[in-house]
mmCIF file of C-alpha atoms in Angstrom:
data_model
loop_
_atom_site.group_PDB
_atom_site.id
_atom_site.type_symbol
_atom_site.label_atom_id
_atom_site.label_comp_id
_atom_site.label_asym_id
_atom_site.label_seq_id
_atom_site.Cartn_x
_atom_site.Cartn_y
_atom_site.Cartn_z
ATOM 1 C CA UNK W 108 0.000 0.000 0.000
ATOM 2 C CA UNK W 109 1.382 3.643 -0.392
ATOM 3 C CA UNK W 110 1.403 5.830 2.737
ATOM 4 C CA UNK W 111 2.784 9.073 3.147
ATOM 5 C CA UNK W 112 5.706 9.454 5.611
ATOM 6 C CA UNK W 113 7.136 11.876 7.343
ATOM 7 C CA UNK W 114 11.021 12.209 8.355
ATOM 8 C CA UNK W 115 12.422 15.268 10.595
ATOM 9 C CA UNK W 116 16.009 15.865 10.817
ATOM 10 C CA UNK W 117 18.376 18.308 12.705
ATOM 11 C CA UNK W 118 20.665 20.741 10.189
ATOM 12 C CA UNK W 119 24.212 21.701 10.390
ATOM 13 C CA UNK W 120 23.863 25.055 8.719
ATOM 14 C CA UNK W 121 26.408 27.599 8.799
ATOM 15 C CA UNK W 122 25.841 31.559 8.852
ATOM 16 C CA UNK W 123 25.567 31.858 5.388
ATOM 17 C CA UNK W 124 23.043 28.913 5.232
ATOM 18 C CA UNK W 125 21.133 30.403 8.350
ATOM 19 C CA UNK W 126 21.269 33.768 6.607
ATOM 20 C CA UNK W 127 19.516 32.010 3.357
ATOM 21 C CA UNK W 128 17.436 30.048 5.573
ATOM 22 C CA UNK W 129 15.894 32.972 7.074
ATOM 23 C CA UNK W 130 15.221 34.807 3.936
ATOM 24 C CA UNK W 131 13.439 32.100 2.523
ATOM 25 C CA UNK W 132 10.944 32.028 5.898
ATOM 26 C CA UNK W 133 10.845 35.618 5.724
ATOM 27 C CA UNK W 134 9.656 35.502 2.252
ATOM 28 C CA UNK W 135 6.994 32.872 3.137
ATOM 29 C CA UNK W 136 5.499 35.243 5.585
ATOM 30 C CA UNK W 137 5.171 37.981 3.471
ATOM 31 C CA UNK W 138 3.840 35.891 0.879
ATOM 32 C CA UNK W 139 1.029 34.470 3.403
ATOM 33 C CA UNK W 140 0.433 38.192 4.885
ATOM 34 C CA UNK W 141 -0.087 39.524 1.255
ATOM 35 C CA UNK W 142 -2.455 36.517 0.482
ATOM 36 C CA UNK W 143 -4.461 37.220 3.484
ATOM 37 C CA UNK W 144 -4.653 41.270 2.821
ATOM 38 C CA UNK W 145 -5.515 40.794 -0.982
ATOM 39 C CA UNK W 146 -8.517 38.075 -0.422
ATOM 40 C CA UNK W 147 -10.076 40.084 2.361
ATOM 41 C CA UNK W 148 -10.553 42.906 0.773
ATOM 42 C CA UNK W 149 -11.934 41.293 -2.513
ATOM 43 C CA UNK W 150 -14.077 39.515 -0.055
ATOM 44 C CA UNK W 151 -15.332 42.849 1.807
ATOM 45 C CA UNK W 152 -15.871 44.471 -1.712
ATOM 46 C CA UNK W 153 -17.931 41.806 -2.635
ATOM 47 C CA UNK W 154 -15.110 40.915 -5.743
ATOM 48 C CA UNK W 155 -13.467 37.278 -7.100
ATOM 49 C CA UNK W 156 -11.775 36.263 -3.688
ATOM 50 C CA UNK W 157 -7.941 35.245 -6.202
ATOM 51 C CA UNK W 158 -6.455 32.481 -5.505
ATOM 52 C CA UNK W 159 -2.801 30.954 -5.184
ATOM 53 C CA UNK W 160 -2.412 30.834 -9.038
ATOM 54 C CA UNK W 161 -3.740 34.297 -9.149
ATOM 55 C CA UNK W 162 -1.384 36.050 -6.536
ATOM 56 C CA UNK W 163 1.789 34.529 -7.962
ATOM 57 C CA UNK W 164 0.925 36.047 -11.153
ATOM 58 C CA UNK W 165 0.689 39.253 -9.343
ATOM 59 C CA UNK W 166 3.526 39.171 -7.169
ATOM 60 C CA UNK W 167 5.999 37.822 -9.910
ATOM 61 C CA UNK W 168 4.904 41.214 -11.809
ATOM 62 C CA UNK W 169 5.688 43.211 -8.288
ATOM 63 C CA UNK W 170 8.746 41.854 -8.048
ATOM 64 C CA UNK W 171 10.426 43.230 -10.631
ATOM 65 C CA UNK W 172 9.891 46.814 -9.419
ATOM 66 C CA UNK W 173 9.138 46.588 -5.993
ATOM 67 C CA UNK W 174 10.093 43.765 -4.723
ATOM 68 C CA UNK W 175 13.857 42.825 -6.186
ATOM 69 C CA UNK W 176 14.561 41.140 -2.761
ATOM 70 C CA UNK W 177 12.253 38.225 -4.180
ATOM 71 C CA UNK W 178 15.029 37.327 -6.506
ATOM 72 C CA UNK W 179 17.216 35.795 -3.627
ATOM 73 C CA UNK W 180 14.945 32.957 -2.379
ATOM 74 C CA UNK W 181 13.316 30.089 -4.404
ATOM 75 C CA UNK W 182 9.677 30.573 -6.202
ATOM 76 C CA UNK W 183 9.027 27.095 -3.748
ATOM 77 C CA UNK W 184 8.590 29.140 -0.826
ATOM 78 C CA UNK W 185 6.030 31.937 -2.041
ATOM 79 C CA UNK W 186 4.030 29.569 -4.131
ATOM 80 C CA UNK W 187 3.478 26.994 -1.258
ATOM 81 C CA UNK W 188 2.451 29.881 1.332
ATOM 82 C CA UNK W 189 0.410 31.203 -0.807
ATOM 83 C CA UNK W 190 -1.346 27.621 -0.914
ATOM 84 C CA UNK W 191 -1.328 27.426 2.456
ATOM 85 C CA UNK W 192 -3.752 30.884 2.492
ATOM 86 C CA UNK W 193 -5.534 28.825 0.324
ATOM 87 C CA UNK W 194 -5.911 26.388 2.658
ATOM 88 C CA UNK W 195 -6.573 28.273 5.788
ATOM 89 C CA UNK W 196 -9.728 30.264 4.415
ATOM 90 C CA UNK W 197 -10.974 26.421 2.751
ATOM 91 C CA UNK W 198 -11.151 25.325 6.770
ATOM 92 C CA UNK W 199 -12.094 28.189 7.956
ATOM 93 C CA UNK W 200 -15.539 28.593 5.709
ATOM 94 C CA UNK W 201 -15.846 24.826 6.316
ATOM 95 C CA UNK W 202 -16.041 25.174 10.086
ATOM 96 C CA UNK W 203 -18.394 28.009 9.544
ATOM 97 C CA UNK W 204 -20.696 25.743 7.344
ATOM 98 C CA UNK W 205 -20.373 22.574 10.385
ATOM 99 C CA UNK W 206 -21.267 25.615 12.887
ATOM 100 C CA UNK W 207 -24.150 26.704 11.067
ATOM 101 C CA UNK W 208 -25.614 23.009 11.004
ATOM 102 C CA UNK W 209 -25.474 22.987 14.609
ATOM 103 C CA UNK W 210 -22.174 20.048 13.978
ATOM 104 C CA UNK W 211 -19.345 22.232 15.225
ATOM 105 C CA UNK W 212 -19.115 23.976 18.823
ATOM 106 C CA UNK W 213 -15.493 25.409 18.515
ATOM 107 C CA UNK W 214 -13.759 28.574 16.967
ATOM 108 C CA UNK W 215 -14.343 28.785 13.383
ATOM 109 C CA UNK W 216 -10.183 30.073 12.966
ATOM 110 C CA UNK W 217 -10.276 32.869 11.151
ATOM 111 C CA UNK W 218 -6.523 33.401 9.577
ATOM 112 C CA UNK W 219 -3.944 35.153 11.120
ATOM 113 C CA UNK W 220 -1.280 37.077 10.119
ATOM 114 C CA UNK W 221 2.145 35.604 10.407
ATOM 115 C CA UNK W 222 4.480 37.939 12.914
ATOM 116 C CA UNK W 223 8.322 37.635 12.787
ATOM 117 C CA UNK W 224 8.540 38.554 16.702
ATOM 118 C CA UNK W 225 6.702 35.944 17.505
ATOM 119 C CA UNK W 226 8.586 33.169 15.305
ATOM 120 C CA UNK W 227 11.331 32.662 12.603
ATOM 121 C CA UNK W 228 8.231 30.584 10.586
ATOM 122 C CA UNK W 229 9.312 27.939 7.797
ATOM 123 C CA UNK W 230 9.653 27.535 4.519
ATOM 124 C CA UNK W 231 8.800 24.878 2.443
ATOM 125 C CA UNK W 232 10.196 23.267 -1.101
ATOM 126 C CA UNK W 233 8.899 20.826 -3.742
ATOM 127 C CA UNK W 234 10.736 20.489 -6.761
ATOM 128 C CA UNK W 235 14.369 19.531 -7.302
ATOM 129 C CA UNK W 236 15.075 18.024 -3.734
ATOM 130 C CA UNK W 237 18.042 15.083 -3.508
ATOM 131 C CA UNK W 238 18.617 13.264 0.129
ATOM 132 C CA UNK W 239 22.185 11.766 0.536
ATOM 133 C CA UNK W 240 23.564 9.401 3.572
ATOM 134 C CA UNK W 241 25.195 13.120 5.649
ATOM 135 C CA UNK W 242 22.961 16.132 3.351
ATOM 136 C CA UNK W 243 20.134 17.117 1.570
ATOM 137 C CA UNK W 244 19.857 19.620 -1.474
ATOM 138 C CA UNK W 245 17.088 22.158 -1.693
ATOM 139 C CA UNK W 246 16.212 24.698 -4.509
ATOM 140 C CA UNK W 247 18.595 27.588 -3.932
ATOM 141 C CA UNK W 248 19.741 26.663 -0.659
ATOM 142 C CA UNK W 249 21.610 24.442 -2.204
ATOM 143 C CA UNK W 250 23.326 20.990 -0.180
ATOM 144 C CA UNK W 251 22.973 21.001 3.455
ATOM 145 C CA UNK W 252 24.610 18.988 5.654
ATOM 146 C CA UNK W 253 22.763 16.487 8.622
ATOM 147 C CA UNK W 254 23.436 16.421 11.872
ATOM 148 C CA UNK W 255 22.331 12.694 12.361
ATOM 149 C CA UNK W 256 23.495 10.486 8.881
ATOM 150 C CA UNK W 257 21.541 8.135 7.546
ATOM 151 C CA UNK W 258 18.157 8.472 9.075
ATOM 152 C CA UNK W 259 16.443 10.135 5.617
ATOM 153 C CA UNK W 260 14.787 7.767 2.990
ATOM 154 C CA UNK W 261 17.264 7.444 0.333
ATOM 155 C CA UNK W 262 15.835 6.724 -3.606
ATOM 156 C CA UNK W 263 12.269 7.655 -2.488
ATOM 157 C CA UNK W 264 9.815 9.959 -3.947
ATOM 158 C CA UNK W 265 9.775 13.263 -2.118
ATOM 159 C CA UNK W 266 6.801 15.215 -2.064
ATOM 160 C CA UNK W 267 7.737 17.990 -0.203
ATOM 161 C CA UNK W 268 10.102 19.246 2.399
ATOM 162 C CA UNK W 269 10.005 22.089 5.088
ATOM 163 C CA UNK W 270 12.936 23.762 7.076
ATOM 164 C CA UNK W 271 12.253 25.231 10.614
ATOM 165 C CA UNK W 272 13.291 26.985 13.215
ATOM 166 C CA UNK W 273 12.974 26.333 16.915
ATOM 167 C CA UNK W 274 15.200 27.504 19.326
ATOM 168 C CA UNK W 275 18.064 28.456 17.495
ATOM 169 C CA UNK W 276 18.145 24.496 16.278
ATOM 170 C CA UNK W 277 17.278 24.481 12.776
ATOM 171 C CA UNK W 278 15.299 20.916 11.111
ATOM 172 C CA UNK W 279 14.034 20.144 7.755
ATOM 173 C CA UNK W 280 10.826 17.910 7.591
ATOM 174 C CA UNK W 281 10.351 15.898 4.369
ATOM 175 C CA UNK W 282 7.071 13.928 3.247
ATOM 176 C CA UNK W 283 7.863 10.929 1.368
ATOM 177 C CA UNK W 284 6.064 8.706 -0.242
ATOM 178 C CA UNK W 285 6.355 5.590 0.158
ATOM 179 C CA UNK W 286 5.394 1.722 -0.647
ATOM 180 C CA UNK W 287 4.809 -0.344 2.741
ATOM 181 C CA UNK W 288 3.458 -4.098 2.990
ATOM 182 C CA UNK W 289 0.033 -4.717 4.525
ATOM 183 C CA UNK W 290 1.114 -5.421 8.109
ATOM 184 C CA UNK W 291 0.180 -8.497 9.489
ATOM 185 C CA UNK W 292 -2.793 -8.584 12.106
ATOM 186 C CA UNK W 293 -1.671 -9.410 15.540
ATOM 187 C CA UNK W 294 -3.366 -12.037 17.077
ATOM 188 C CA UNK W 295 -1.593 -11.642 21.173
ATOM 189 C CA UNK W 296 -3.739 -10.669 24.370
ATOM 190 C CA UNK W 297 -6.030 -7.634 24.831
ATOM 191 C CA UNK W 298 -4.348 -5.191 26.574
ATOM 192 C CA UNK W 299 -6.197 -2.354 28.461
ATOM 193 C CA UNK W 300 -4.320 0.892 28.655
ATOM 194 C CA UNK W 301 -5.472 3.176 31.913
ATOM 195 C CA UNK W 302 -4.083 6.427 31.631
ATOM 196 C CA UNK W 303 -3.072 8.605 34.302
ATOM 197 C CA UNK W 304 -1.549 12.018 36.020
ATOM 198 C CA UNK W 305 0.836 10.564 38.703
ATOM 199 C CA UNK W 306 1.527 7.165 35.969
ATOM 200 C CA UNK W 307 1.669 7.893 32.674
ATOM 201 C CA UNK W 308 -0.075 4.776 31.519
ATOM 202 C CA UNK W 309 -0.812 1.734 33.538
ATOM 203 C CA UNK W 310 -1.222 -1.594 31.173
ATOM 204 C CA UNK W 311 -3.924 -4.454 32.467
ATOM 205 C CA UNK W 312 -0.340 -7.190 31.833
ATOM 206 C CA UNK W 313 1.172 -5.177 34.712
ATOM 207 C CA UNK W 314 3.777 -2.762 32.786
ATOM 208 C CA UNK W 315 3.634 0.682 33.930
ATOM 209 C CA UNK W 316 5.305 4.267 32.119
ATOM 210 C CA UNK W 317 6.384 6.693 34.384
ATOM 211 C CA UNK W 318 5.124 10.488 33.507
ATOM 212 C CA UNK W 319 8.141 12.289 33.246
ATOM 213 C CA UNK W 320 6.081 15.868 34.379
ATOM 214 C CA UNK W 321 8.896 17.839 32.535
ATOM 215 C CA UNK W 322 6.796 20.810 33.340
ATOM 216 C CA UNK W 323 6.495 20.350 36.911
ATOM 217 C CA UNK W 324 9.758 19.444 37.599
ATOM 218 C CA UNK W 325 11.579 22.612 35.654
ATOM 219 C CA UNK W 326 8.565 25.093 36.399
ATOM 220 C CA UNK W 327 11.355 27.056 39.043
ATOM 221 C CA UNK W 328 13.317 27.659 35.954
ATOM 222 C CA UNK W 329 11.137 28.398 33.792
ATOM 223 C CA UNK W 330 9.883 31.313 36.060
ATOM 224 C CA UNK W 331 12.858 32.238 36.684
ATOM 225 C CA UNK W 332 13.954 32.583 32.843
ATOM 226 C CA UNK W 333 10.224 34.114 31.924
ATOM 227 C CA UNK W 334 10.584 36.310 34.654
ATOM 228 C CA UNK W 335 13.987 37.324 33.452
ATOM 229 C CA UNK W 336 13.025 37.565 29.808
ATOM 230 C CA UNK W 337 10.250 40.051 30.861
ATOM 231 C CA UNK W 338 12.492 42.792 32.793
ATOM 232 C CA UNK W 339 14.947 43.131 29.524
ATOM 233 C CA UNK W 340 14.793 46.430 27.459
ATOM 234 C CA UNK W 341 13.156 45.518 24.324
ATOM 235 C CA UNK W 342 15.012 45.492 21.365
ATOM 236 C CA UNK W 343 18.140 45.159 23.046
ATOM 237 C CA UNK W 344 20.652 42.430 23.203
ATOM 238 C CA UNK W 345 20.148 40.976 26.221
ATOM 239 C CA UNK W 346 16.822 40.787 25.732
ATOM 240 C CA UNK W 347 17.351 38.651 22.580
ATOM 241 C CA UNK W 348 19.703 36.718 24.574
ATOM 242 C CA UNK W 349 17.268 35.977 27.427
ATOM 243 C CA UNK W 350 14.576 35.110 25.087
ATOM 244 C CA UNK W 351 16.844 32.743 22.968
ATOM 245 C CA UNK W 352 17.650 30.904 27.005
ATOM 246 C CA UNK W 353 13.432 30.688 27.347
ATOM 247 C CA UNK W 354 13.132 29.470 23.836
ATOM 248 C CA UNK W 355 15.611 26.439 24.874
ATOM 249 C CA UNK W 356 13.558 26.107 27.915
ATOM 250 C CA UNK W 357 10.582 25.542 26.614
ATOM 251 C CA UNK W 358 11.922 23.256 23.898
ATOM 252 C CA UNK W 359 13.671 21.280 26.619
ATOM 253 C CA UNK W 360 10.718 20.424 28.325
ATOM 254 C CA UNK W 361 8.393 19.393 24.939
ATOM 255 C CA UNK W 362 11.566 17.055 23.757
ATOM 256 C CA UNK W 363 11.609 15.458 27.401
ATOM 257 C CA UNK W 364 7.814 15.216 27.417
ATOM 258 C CA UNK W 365 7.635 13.807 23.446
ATOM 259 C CA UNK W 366 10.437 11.161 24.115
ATOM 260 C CA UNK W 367 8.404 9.433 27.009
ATOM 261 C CA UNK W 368 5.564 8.944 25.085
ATOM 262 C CA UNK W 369 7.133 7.489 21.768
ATOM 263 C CA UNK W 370 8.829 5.188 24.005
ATOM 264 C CA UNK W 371 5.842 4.536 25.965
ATOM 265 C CA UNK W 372 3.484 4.053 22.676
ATOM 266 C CA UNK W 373 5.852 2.564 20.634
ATOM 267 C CA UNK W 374 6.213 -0.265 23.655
ATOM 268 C CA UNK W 375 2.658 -0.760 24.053
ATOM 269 C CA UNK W 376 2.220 -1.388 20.360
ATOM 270 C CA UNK W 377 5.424 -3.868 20.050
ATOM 271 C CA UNK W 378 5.643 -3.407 16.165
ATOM 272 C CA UNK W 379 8.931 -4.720 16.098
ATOM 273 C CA UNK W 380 7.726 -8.023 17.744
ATOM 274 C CA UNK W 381 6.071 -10.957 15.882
ATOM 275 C CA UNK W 382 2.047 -11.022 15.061
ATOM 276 C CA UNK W 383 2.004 -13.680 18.529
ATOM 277 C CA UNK W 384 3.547 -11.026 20.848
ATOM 278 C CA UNK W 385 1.496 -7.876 19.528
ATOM 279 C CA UNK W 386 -1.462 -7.227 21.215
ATOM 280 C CA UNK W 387 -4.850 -7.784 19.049
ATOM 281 C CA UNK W 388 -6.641 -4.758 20.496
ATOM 282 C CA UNK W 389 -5.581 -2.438 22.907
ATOM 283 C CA UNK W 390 -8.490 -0.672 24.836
ATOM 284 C CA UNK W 391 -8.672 2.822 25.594
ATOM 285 C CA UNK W 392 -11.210 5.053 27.068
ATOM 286 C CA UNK W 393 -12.644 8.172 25.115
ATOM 287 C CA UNK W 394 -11.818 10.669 27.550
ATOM 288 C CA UNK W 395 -12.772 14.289 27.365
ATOM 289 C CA UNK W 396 -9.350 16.044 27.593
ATOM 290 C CA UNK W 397 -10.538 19.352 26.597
ATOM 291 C CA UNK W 398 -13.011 19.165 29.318
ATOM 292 C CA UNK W 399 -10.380 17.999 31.525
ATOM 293 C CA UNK W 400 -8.451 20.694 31.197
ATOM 294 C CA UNK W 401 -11.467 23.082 32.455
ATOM 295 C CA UNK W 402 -10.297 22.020 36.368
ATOM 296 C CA UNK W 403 -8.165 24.487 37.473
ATOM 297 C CA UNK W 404 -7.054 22.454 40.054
ATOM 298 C CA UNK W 405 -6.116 19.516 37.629
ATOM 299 C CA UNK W 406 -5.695 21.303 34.075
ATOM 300 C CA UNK W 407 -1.793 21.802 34.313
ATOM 301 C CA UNK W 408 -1.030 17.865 35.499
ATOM 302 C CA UNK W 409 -3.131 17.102 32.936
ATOM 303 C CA UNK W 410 -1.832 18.833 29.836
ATOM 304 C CA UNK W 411 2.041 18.302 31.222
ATOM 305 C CA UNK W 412 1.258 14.704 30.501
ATOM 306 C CA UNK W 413 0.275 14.993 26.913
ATOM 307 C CA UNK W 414 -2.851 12.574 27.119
ATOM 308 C CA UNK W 415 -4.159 13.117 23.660
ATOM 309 C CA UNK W 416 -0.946 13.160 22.083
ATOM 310 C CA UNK W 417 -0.615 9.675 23.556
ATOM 311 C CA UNK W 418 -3.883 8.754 21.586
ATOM 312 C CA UNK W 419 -2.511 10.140 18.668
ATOM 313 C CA UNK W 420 0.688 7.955 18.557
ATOM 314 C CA UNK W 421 -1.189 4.909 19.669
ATOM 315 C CA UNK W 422 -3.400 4.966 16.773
ATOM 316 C CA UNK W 423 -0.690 5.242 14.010
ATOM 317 C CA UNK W 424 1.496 3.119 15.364
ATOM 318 C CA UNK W 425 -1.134 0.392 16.303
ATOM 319 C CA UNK W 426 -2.368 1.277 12.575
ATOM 320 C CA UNK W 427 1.452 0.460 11.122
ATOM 321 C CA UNK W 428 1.426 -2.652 13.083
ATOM 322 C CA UNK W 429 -1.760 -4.469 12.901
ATOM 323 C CA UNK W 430 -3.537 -3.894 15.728
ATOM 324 C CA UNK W 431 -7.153 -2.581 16.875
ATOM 325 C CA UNK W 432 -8.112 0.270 18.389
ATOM 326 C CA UNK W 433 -10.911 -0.185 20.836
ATOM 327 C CA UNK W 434 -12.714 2.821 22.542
ATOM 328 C CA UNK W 435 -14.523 2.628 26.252
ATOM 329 C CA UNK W 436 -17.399 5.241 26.834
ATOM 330 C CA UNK W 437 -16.021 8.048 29.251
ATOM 331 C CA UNK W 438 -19.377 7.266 31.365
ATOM 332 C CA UNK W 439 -17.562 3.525 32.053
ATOM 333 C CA UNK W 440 -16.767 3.509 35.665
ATOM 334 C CA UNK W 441 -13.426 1.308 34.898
ATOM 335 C CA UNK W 442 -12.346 2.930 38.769
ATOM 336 C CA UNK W 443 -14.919 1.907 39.973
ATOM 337 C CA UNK W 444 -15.015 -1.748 38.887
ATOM 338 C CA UNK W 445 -13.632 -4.750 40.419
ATOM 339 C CA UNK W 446 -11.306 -6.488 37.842
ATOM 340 C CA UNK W 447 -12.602 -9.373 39.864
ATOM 341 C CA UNK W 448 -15.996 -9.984 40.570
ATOM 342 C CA UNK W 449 -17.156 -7.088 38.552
ATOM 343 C CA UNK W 450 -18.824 -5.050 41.234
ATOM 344 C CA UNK W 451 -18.977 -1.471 41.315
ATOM 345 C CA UNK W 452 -18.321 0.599 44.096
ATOM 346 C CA UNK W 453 -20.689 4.070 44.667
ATOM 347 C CA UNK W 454 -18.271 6.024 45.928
ATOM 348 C CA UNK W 455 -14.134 6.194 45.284
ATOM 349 C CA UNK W 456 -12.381 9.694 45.453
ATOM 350 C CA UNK W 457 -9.212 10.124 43.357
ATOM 351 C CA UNK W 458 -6.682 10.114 46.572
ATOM 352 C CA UNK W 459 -7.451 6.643 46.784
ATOM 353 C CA UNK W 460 -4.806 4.718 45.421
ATOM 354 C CA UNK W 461 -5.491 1.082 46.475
ATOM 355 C CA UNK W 462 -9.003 0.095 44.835
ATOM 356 C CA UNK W 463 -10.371 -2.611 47.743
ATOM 357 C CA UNK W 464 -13.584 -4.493 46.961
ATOM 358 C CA UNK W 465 -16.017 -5.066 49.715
ATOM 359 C CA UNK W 466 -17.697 -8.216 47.879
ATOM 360 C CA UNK W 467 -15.064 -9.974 46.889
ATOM 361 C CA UNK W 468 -11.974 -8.550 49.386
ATOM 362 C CA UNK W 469 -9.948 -7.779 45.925
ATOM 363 C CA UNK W 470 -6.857 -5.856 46.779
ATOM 364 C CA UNK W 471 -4.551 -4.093 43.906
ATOM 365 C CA UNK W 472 -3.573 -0.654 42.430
ATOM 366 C CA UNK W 473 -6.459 1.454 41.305
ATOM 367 C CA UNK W 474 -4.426 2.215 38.101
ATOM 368 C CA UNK W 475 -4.526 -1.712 37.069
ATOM 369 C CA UNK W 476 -7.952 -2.808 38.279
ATOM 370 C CA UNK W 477 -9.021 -0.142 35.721
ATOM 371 C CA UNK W 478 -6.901 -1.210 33.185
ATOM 372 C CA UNK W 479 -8.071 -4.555 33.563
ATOM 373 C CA UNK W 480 -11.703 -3.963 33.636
ATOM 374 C CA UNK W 481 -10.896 -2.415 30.287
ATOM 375 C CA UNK W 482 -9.033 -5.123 28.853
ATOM 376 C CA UNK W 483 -12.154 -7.575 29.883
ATOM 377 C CA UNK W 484 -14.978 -4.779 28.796
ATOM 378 C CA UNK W 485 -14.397 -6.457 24.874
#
């Protein structure tokens, strides 16, 4: 079957390349910004709303006059934000349309403009784009070397692929496409996955993952470096310097917190392992995260721990290897049900941490009784 994949890789640029790099995301604002001012006021004057066909027409006529800057980057990078305007208005009126019907309850997401304080941005290239063992060559950028050697797809087709910014580190992103076998369905136990604030995940065979809270535990510093950031002149040096030491912070923290759950997920799902040591289906409840995170008492344990990006990895992955998805009802009292005799209790606050039935004297971890009654709930 053909799937799209997607490969991220750290870049060894040096200040030329940066220099380049950053023209090329500079140009991809603009190109986004002048997108967004031309269609809404076509819209507002009730004229053809032009489209990303339409613009580059225009702005390859501007650029010969006004705009001779345009010149140093690739055509790759305004054509593909200018489809990405496209985009963002097609999702927009589509969420109005679902909100009309009564389907959709959030923010329709009007587009933005793109700042430059608040982000470098990205840039992205189709075209001409060659991946070697140590580098990769991009239109006009030109070969760029790889921090980490052979990771990329070599002699694969390459739809697309997108260099970023974040925290001074700078990655390119490329979406391949790509031929993979049908996997084959695993046929091991039903495992029930119980996620959790204090545990990360709690499995009904007994393995547990450990939540990192890499908010929690750097929150001091974080302050600290916020607070620090925040009493800088602006404009200056320092400033740009403090901001640059938050930036790392926060990207600390979101690399510590992704890393736990790939290795969680990707243990969970065993793709590696033969069809006989993959779990069949692994059982999950449908929780409500964005309700969730409405406690203010609860809301930052709960969104340190990444719940739904958990979700997210578990169903690729278990997609890549085989195995089910199952979803429990967030009205199943899995807490409150004896893994044992199947009794449910009326009462069990959340600082209990030993779940004890009074019918049957069952005595274990509140974590795995649930994940067990989810395990046994298919």
């Amino acid at each position: 079957m053909k799937v799209k994949g997607g490969y991220k890789a750290e870049l060894d640029l040096n200040n030329e390349q940066i220099t380049l790099a950053k023209k090329h995301c500079g140009a991809a604002r603009w190109a986004y910004n002048y997108a967004l001012i031309r269609k809404k006021a076509n819209y507002q004057q009730g004229l053809h709303t032009p489209y990303a066909a339409e613009l580059h027409r225009e702005i390859n006529v501007l650029k010969r006059t006004d705009f001779p800057w345009m010149y140093e980057v690739s055509k790759c990078a305004l054509q593909e934000a200018l489809r990405d305007a496209d985009d963002a208005f097609k999702h927009f009126f589509r969420r109005v349309a679902l909100k009309k019907q009564g389907v959709f309850q959030g923010k329709c997401g009007y587009p933005k403009f793109k700042s430059k304080k608040k982000a470098i941005g990205s840039a992205r290239f189709t075209g001409s784009i060659h991946v070697y063992p140590d580098a990769i060559q991009l239109p006009r950028l030109g070969l760029l070397r790889l921090k980490e050697h052979d990771y990329l797809p070599l002699n694969k087709k390459v739809g697309s692929a997108t260099i970023s910014e974040k925290a001074g580190r700078w990655f390119v992103s490329l979406c391949v496409h790509e031929e993979q076998a049908e996997p084959t369905p695993a046929t091991g136990e039903v495992i029930g996955v119980d996620l959790g604030i204090k545990t990360l995940a709690t499995c009904s065979d007994g393995s547990t993952f450990a939540n990192p809270k890499a908010l929690r535990s750097r929150l001091t510093a974080l302050k600290r470096a916020s607070r620090n950031h925040s009493r800088k002149k602006k404009g200056s040096q320092n400033r740009r310097r403090a901001q640059h030491k938050l930036a790392k912070l926060h990207a600390r923290i979101g690399n510590i917190r992704r890393d736990a759950l790939h290795k969680a997920t990707s243990q969970i799902v065993a793709k590696t392992k033969s069809s006989d040591e993959r779990p069949r289906v692994i059982v999950l409840e449908d929780l409500n995260i964005s309700g969730m995170l409405k406690n203010r008492r609860l809301s930052r344990a709960i969104a340190d721990g990444g719940l739904y990006e958990f979700r997210r990895q578990i169903a690729y992955k278990a997609r890549q290897a085989g195995v089910a998805i199952e979803s429990v009802s967030r009205w199943f009292p899995s807490s409150k049900t004896c893994s044992g005799c199947g009794t449910v209790k009326e009462e069990l606050s959340l600082s209990e941490r030993v779940f004890v039935c009074e019918a049957c004297g069952l005595t274990m971890d509140r974590d795995l009784n649930a994940a067990r009654v989810l395990a046994a709930s298919v």
